[in-house]
Tab-separated table of C-alpha atoms in Angstrom:
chain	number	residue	atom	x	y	z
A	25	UNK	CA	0.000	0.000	0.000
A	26	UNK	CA	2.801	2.469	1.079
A	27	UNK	CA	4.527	2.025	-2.430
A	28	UNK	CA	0.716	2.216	-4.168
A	29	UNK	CA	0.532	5.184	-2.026
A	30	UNK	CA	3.754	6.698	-3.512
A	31	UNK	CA	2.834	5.921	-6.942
A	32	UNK	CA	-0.506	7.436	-6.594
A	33	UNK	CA	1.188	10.924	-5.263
A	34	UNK	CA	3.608	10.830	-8.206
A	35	UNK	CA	0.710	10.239	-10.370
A	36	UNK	CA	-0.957	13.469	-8.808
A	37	UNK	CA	2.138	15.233	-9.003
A	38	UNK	CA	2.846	14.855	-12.300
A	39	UNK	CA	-1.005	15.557	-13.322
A	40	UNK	CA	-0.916	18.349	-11.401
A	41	UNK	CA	2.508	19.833	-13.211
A	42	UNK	CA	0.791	19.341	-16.328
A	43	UNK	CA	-2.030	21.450	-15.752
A	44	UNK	CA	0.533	24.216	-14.558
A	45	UNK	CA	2.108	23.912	-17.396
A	46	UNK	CA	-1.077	23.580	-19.771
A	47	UNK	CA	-2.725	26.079	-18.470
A	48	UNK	CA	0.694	28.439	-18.853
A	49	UNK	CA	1.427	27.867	-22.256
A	50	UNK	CA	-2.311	27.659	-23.668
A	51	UNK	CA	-1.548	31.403	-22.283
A	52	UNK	CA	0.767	32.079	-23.948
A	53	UNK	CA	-0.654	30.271	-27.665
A	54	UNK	CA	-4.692	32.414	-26.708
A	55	UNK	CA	-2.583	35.501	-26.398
A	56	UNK	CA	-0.190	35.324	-29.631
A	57	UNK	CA	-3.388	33.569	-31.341
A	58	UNK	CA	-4.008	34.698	-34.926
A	59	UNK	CA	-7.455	35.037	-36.268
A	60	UNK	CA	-9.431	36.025	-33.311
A	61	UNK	CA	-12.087	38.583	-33.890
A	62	UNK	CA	-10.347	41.970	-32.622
A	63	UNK	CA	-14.343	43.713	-32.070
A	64	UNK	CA	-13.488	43.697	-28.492
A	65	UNK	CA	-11.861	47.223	-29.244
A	66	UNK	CA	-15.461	48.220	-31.081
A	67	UNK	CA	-18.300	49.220	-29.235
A	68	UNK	CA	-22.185	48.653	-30.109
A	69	UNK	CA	-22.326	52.086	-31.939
A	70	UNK	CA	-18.869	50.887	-33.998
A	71	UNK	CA	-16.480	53.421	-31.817
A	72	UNK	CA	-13.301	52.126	-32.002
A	73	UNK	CA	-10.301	51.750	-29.265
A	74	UNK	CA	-7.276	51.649	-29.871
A	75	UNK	CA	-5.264	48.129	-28.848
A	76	UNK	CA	-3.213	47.950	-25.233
A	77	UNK	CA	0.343	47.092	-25.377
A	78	UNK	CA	0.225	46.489	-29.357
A	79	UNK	CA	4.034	47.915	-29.743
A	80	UNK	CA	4.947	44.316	-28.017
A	81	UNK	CA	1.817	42.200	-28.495
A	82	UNK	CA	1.584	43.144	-32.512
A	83	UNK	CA	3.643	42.478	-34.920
A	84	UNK	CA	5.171	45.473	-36.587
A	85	UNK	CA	4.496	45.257	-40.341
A	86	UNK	CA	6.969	47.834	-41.839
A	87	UNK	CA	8.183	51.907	-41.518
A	88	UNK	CA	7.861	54.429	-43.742
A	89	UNK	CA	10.074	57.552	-43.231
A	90	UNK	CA	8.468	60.277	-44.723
A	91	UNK	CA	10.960	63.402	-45.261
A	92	UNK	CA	9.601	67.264	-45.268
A	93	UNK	CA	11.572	69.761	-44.437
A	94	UNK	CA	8.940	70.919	-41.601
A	95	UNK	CA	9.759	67.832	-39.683
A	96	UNK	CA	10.376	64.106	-40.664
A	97	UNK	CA	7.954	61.184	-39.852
A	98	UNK	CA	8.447	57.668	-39.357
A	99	UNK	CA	5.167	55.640	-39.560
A	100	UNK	CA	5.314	52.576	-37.575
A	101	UNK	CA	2.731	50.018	-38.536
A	102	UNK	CA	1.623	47.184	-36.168
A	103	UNK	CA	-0.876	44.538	-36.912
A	104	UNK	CA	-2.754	42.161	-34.386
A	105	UNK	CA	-1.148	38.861	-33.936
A	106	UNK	CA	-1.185	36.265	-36.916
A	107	UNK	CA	-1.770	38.848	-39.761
A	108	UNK	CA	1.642	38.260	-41.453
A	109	UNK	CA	1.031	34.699	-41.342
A	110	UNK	CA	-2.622	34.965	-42.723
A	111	UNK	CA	-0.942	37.436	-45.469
A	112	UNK	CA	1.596	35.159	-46.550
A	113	UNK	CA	-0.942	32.663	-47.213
A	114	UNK	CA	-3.776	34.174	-48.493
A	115	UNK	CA	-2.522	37.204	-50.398
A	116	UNK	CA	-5.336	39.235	-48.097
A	117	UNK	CA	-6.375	40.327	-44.404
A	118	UNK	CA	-8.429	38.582	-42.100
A	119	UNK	CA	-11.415	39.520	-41.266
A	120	UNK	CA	-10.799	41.114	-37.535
A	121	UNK	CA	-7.115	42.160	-38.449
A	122	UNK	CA	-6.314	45.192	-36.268
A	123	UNK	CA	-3.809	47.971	-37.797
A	124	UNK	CA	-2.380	50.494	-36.101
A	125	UNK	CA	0.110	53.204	-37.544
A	126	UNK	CA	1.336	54.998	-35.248
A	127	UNK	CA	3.397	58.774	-36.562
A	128	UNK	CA	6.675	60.207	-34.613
A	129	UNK	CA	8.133	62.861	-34.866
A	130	UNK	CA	11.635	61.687	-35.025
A	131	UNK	CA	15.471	62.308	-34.194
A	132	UNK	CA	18.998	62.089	-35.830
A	133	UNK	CA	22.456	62.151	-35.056
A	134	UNK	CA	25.433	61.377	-37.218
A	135	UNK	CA	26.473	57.701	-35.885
A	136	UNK	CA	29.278	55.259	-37.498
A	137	UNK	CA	27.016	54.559	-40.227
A	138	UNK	CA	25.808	58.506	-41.533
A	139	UNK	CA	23.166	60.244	-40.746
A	140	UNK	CA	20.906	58.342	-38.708
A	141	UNK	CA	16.828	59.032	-37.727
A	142	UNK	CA	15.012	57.260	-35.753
A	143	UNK	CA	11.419	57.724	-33.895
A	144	UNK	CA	11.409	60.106	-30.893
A	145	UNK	CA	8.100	60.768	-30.091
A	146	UNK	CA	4.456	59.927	-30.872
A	147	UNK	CA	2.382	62.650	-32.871
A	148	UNK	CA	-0.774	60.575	-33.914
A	149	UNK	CA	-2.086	57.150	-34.589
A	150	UNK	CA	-4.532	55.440	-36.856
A	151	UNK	CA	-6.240	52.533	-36.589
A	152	UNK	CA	-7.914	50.078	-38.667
A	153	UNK	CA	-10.000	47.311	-37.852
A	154	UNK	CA	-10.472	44.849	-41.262
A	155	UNK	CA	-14.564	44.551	-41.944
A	156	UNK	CA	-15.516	42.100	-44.192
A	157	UNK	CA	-18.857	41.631	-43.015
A	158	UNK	CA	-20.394	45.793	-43.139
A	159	UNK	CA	-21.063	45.757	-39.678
A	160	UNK	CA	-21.832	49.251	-39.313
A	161	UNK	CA	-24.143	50.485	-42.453
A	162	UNK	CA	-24.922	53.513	-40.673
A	163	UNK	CA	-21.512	54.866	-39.105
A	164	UNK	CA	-19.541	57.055	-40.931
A	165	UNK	CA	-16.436	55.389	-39.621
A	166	UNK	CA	-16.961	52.284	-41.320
A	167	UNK	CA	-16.572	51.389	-45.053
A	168	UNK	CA	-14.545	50.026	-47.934
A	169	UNK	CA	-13.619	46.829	-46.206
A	170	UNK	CA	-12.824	48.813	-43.262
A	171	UNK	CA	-13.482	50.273	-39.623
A	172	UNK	CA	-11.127	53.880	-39.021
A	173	UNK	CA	-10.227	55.546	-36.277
A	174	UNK	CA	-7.630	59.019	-35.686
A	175	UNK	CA	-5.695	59.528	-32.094
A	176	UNK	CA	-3.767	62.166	-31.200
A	177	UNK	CA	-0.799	62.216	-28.584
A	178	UNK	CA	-2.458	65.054	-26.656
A	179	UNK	CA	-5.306	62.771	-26.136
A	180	UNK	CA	-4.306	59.872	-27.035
A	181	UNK	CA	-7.630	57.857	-26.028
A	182	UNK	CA	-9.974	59.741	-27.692
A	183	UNK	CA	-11.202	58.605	-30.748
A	184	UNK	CA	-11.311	62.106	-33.067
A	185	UNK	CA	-12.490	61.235	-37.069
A	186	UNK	CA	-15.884	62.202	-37.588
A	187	UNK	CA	-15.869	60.856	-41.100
A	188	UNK	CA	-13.656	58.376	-42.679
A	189	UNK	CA	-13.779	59.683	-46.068
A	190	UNK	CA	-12.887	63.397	-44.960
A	191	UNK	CA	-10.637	62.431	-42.206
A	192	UNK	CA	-8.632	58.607	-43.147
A	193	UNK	CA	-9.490	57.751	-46.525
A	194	UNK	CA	-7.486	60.790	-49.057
A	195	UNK	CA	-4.082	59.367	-47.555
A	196	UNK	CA	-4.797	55.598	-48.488
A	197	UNK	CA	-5.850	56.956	-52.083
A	198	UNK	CA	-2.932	55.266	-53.677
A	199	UNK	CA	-3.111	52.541	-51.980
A	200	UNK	CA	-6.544	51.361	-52.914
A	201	UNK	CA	-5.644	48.786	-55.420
A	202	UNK	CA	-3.703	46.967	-52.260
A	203	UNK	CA	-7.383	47.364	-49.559
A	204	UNK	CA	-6.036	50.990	-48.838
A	205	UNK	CA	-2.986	49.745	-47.229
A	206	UNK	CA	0.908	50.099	-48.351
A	207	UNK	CA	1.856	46.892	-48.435
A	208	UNK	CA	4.869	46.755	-50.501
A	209	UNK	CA	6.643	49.026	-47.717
A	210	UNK	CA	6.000	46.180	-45.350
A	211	UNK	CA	8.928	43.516	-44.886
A	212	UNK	CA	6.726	40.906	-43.122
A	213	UNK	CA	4.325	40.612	-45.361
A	214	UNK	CA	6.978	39.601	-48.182
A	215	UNK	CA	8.307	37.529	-45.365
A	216	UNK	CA	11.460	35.340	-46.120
B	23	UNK	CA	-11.910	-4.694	-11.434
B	24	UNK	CA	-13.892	-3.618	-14.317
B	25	UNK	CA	-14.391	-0.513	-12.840
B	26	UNK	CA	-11.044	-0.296	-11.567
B	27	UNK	CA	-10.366	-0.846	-15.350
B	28	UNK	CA	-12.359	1.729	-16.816
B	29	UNK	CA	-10.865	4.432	-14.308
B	30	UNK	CA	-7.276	3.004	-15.189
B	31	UNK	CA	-8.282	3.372	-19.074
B	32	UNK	CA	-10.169	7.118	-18.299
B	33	UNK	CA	-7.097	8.210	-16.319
B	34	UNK	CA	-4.641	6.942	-19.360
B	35	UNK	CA	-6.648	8.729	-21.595
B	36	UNK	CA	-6.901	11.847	-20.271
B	37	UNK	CA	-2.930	11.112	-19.832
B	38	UNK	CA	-2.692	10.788	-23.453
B	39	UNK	CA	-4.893	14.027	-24.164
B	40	UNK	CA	-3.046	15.730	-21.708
B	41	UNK	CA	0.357	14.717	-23.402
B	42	UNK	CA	-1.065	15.522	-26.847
B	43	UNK	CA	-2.114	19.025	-25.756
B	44	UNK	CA	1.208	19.562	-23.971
B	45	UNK	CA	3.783	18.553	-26.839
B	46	UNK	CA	1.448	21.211	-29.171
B	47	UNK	CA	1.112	23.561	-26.840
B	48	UNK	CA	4.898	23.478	-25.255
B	49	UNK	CA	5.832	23.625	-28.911
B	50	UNK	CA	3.436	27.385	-29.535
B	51	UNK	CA	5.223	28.598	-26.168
B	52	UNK	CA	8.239	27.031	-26.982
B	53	UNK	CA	8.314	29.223	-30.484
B	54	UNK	CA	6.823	32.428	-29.273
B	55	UNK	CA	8.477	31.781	-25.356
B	56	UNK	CA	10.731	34.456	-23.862
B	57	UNK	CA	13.902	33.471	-22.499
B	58	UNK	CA	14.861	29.628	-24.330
B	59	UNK	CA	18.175	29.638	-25.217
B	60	UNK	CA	18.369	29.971	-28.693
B	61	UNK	CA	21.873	28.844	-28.740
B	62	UNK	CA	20.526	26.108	-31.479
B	63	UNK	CA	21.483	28.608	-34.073
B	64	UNK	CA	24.752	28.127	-32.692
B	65	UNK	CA	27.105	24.856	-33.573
B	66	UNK	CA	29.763	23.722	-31.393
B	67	UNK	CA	32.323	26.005	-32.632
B	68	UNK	CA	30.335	28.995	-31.701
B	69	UNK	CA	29.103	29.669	-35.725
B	70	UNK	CA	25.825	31.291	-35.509
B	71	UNK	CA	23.429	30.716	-38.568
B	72	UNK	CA	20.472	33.570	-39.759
B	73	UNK	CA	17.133	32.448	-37.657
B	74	UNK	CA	14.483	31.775	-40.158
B	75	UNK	CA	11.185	33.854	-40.299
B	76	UNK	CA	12.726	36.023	-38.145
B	77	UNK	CA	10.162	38.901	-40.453
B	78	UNK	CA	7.243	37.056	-39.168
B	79	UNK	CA	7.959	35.163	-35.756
B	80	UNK	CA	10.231	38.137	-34.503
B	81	UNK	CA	9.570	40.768	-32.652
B	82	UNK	CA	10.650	44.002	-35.014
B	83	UNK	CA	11.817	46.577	-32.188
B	84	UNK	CA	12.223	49.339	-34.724
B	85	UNK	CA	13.792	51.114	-37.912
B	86	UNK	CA	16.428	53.470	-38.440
B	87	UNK	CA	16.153	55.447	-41.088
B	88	UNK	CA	20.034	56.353	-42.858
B	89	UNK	CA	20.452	59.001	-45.153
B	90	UNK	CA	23.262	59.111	-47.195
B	91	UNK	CA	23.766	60.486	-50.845
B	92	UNK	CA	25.226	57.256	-52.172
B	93	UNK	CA	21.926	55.578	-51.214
B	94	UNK	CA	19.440	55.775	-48.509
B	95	UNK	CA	19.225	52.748	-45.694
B	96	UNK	CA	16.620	51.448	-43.512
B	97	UNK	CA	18.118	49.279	-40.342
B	98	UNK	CA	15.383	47.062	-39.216
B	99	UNK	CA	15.849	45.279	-35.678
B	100	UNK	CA	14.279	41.850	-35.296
B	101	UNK	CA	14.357	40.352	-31.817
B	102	UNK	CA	13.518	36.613	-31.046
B	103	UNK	CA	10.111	36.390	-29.160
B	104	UNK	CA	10.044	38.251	-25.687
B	105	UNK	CA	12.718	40.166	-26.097
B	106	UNK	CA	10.748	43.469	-25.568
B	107	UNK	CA	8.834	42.099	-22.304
B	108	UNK	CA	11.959	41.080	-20.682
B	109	UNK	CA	13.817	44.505	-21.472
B	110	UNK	CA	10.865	46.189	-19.656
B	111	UNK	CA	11.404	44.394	-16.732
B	112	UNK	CA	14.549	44.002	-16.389
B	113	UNK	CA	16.439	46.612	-18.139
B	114	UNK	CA	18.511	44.509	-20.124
B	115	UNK	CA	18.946	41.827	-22.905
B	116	UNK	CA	18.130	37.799	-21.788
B	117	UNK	CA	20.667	35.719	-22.068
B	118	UNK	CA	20.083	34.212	-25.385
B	119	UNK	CA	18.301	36.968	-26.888
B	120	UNK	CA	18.832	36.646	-30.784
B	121	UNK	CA	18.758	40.052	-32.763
B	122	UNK	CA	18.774	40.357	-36.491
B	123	UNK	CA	19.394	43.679	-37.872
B	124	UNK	CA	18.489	43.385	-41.620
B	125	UNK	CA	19.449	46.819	-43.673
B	126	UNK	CA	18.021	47.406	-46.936
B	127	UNK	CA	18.162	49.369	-49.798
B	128	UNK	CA	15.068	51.741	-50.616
B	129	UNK	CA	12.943	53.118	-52.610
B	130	UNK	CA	10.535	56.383	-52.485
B	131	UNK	CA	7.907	58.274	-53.997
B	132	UNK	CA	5.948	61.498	-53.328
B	133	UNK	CA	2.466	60.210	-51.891
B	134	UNK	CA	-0.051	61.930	-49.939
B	135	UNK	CA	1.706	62.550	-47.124
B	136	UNK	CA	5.305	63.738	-48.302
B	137	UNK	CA	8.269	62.221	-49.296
B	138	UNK	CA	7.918	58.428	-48.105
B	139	UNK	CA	10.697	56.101	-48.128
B	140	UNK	CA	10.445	52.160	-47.221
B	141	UNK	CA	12.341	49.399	-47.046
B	142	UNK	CA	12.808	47.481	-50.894
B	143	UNK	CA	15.471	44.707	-50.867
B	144	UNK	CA	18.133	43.729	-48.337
B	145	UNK	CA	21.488	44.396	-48.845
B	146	UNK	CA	23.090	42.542	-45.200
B	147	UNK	CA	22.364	41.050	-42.548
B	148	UNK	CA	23.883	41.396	-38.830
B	149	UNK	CA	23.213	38.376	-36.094
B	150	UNK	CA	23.620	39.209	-32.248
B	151	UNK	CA	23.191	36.264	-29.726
B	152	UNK	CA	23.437	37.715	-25.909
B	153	UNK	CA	25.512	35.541	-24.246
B	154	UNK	CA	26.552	36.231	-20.633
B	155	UNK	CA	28.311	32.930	-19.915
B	156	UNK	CA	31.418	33.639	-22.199
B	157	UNK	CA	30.717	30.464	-23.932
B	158	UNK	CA	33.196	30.658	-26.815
B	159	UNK	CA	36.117	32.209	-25.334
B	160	UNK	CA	38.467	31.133	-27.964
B	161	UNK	CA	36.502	32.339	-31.003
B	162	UNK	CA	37.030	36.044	-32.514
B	163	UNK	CA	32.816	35.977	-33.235
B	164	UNK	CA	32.498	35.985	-29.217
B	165	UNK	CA	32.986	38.594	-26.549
B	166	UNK	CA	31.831	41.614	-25.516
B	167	UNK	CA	28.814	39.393	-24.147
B	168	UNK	CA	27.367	38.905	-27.909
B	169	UNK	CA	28.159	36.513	-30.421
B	170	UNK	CA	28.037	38.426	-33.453
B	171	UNK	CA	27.485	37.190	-37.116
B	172	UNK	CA	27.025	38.933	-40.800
B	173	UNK	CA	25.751	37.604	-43.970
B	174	UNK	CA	25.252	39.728	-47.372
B	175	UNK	CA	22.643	39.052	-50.009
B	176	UNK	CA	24.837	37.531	-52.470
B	177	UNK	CA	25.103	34.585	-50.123
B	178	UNK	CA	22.145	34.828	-47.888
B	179	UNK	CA	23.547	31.759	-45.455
B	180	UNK	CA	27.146	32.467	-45.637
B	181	UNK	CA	28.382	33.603	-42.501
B	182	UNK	CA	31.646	36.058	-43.475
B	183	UNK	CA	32.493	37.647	-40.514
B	184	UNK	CA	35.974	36.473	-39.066
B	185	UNK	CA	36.406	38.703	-36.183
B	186	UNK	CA	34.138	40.191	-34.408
B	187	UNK	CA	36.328	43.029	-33.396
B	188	UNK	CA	37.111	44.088	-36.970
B	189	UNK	CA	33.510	43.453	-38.611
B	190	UNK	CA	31.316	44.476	-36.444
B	191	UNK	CA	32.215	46.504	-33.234
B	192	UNK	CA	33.249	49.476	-34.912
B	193	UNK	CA	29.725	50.372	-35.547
B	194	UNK	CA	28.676	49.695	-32.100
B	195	UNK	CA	30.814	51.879	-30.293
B	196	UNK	CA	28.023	54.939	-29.729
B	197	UNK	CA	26.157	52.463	-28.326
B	198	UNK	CA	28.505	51.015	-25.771
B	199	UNK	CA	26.359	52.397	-22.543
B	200	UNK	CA	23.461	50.595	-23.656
B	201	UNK	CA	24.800	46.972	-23.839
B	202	UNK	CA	26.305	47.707	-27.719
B	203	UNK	CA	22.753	47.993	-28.964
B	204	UNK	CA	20.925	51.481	-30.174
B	205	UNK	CA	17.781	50.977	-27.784
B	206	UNK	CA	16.661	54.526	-28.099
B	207	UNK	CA	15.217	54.359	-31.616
B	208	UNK	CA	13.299	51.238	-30.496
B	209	UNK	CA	9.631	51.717	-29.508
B	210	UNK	CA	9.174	48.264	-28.710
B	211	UNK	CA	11.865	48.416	-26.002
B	212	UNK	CA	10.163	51.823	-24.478
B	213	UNK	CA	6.624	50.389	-24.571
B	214	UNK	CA	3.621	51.539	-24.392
């Protein structure tokens, strides 16, 4: 019985381990899961939030460094987790892909390499939220395939486009042929 | 006994469930974990090889943009998965952090918002594996607490650096206070 006894406890033990570590690392997969419907950040009217944490939860797409002589940009672009993957395969985005492009204001210095910028400091965001299903018929934030949303830094939770066509959708105009977003800047979606 | 059975047959198949589960779900966190040594990219010699779909499973902690009238660069920093969560807790690299900083050529065009450059094809690759055991302390690609590797487009798996001192520190010196890595153009590593 005493060496039954032993058995049994190992038994538990080891059960027991293996829902610690099941129950850790199905954590981990939920939270780095890929198609998962991102309307959590959408409320019943269609407002949109912008994502927690997405600069180390998302995966960042690609930069464009735009150059004006009133002050460079770099536009960061960060999609929900799996998009690159679901790209690669099916030449599109998934229904409930999240995209967020966030705008510094950047820096430069001459380093060992030449003259160097980098991003310094947030100025707005956008976000996207990929609609495939017209959800929102009636809001003027939804359309073409797409939910919109505008942040600025000095509020930077406070949703501020009124209409996507006036305020999101003359920037994307050349990107239309591509669902209004510049792909071919974006390493991970070429991915190799 | 045939209940005893039944149980012993119920318990072994849970086991088995429970096993199945695990392997997948140790292999997701395994993948996208934080701090596994990723020291399989390294052979016994200390040669490191390129991680692959470093665009896509990587973490990209951020772009510098260099400007240079012989031809514009982008720098973009991969990091292998955690890399940013453990830098915001601790302040510094994990042992076995991998970084990949790929630079490419561009291209550019006047769209609606200015002057945008982006990343087009990649001219080299640098390789960074944080080591802070001093495993390799006979080989010229180790020290400094990195093993450091380079590989041009021409020969995309050809490692070419022979000493680490010569190829690759030289850029890294403006960058010494900060473990030899330029964290303040990375968002990621700032998060928020």
């Amino acid at each position: 019985m005493k060496g039954n006894g032993h058995k049994m406890t190992t038994r538990h033990s080891i059960l027991a381990l293996m829902f610690a570590l099941l129950s850790g690392s199905l954590g981990v997969a939920s939270s780095h899961g890929a198609q998962s419907d991102h309307l959590d950040l959408v409320d019943a009217q269609g407002n949109i939030r912008k994502p927690p944490d997405y600069r180390v939860r998302y995966q960042a797409l690609g930069v464009y460094t735009v150059l004006d002589p009133k002050g460079n940009e770099m536009h960061y672009t960060y999609a929900s987790p799996g998009t690159a993957e679901f790209y690669g395969k099916n030449g599109r985005f998934a229904d409930g892909t999240v995209l967020v492009k966030e705008v510094f204001a950047t820096s430069h210095a001459r380093l060992t390499t030449g003259d160097a910028h980098w991003a310094e400091s947030t100025k707005v965001w956008f976000v996207m939220i990929k609609d495939e299903k017209g959800r929102f018929p009636g809001s003027p934030l939804w359309g073409n395939g797409w939910g919109w949303a505008l942040f600025k830094s000095d509020a930077p939770d406070k949703q501020i486009a009124t209409d996507f066509k006036k305020d999101c959708l003359g920037c994307h105009i050349p990107a239309k042929e591509t669902d209004w977003v510049y792909v071919r800047g974006y390493p991970a979606l070429g991915a190799k």
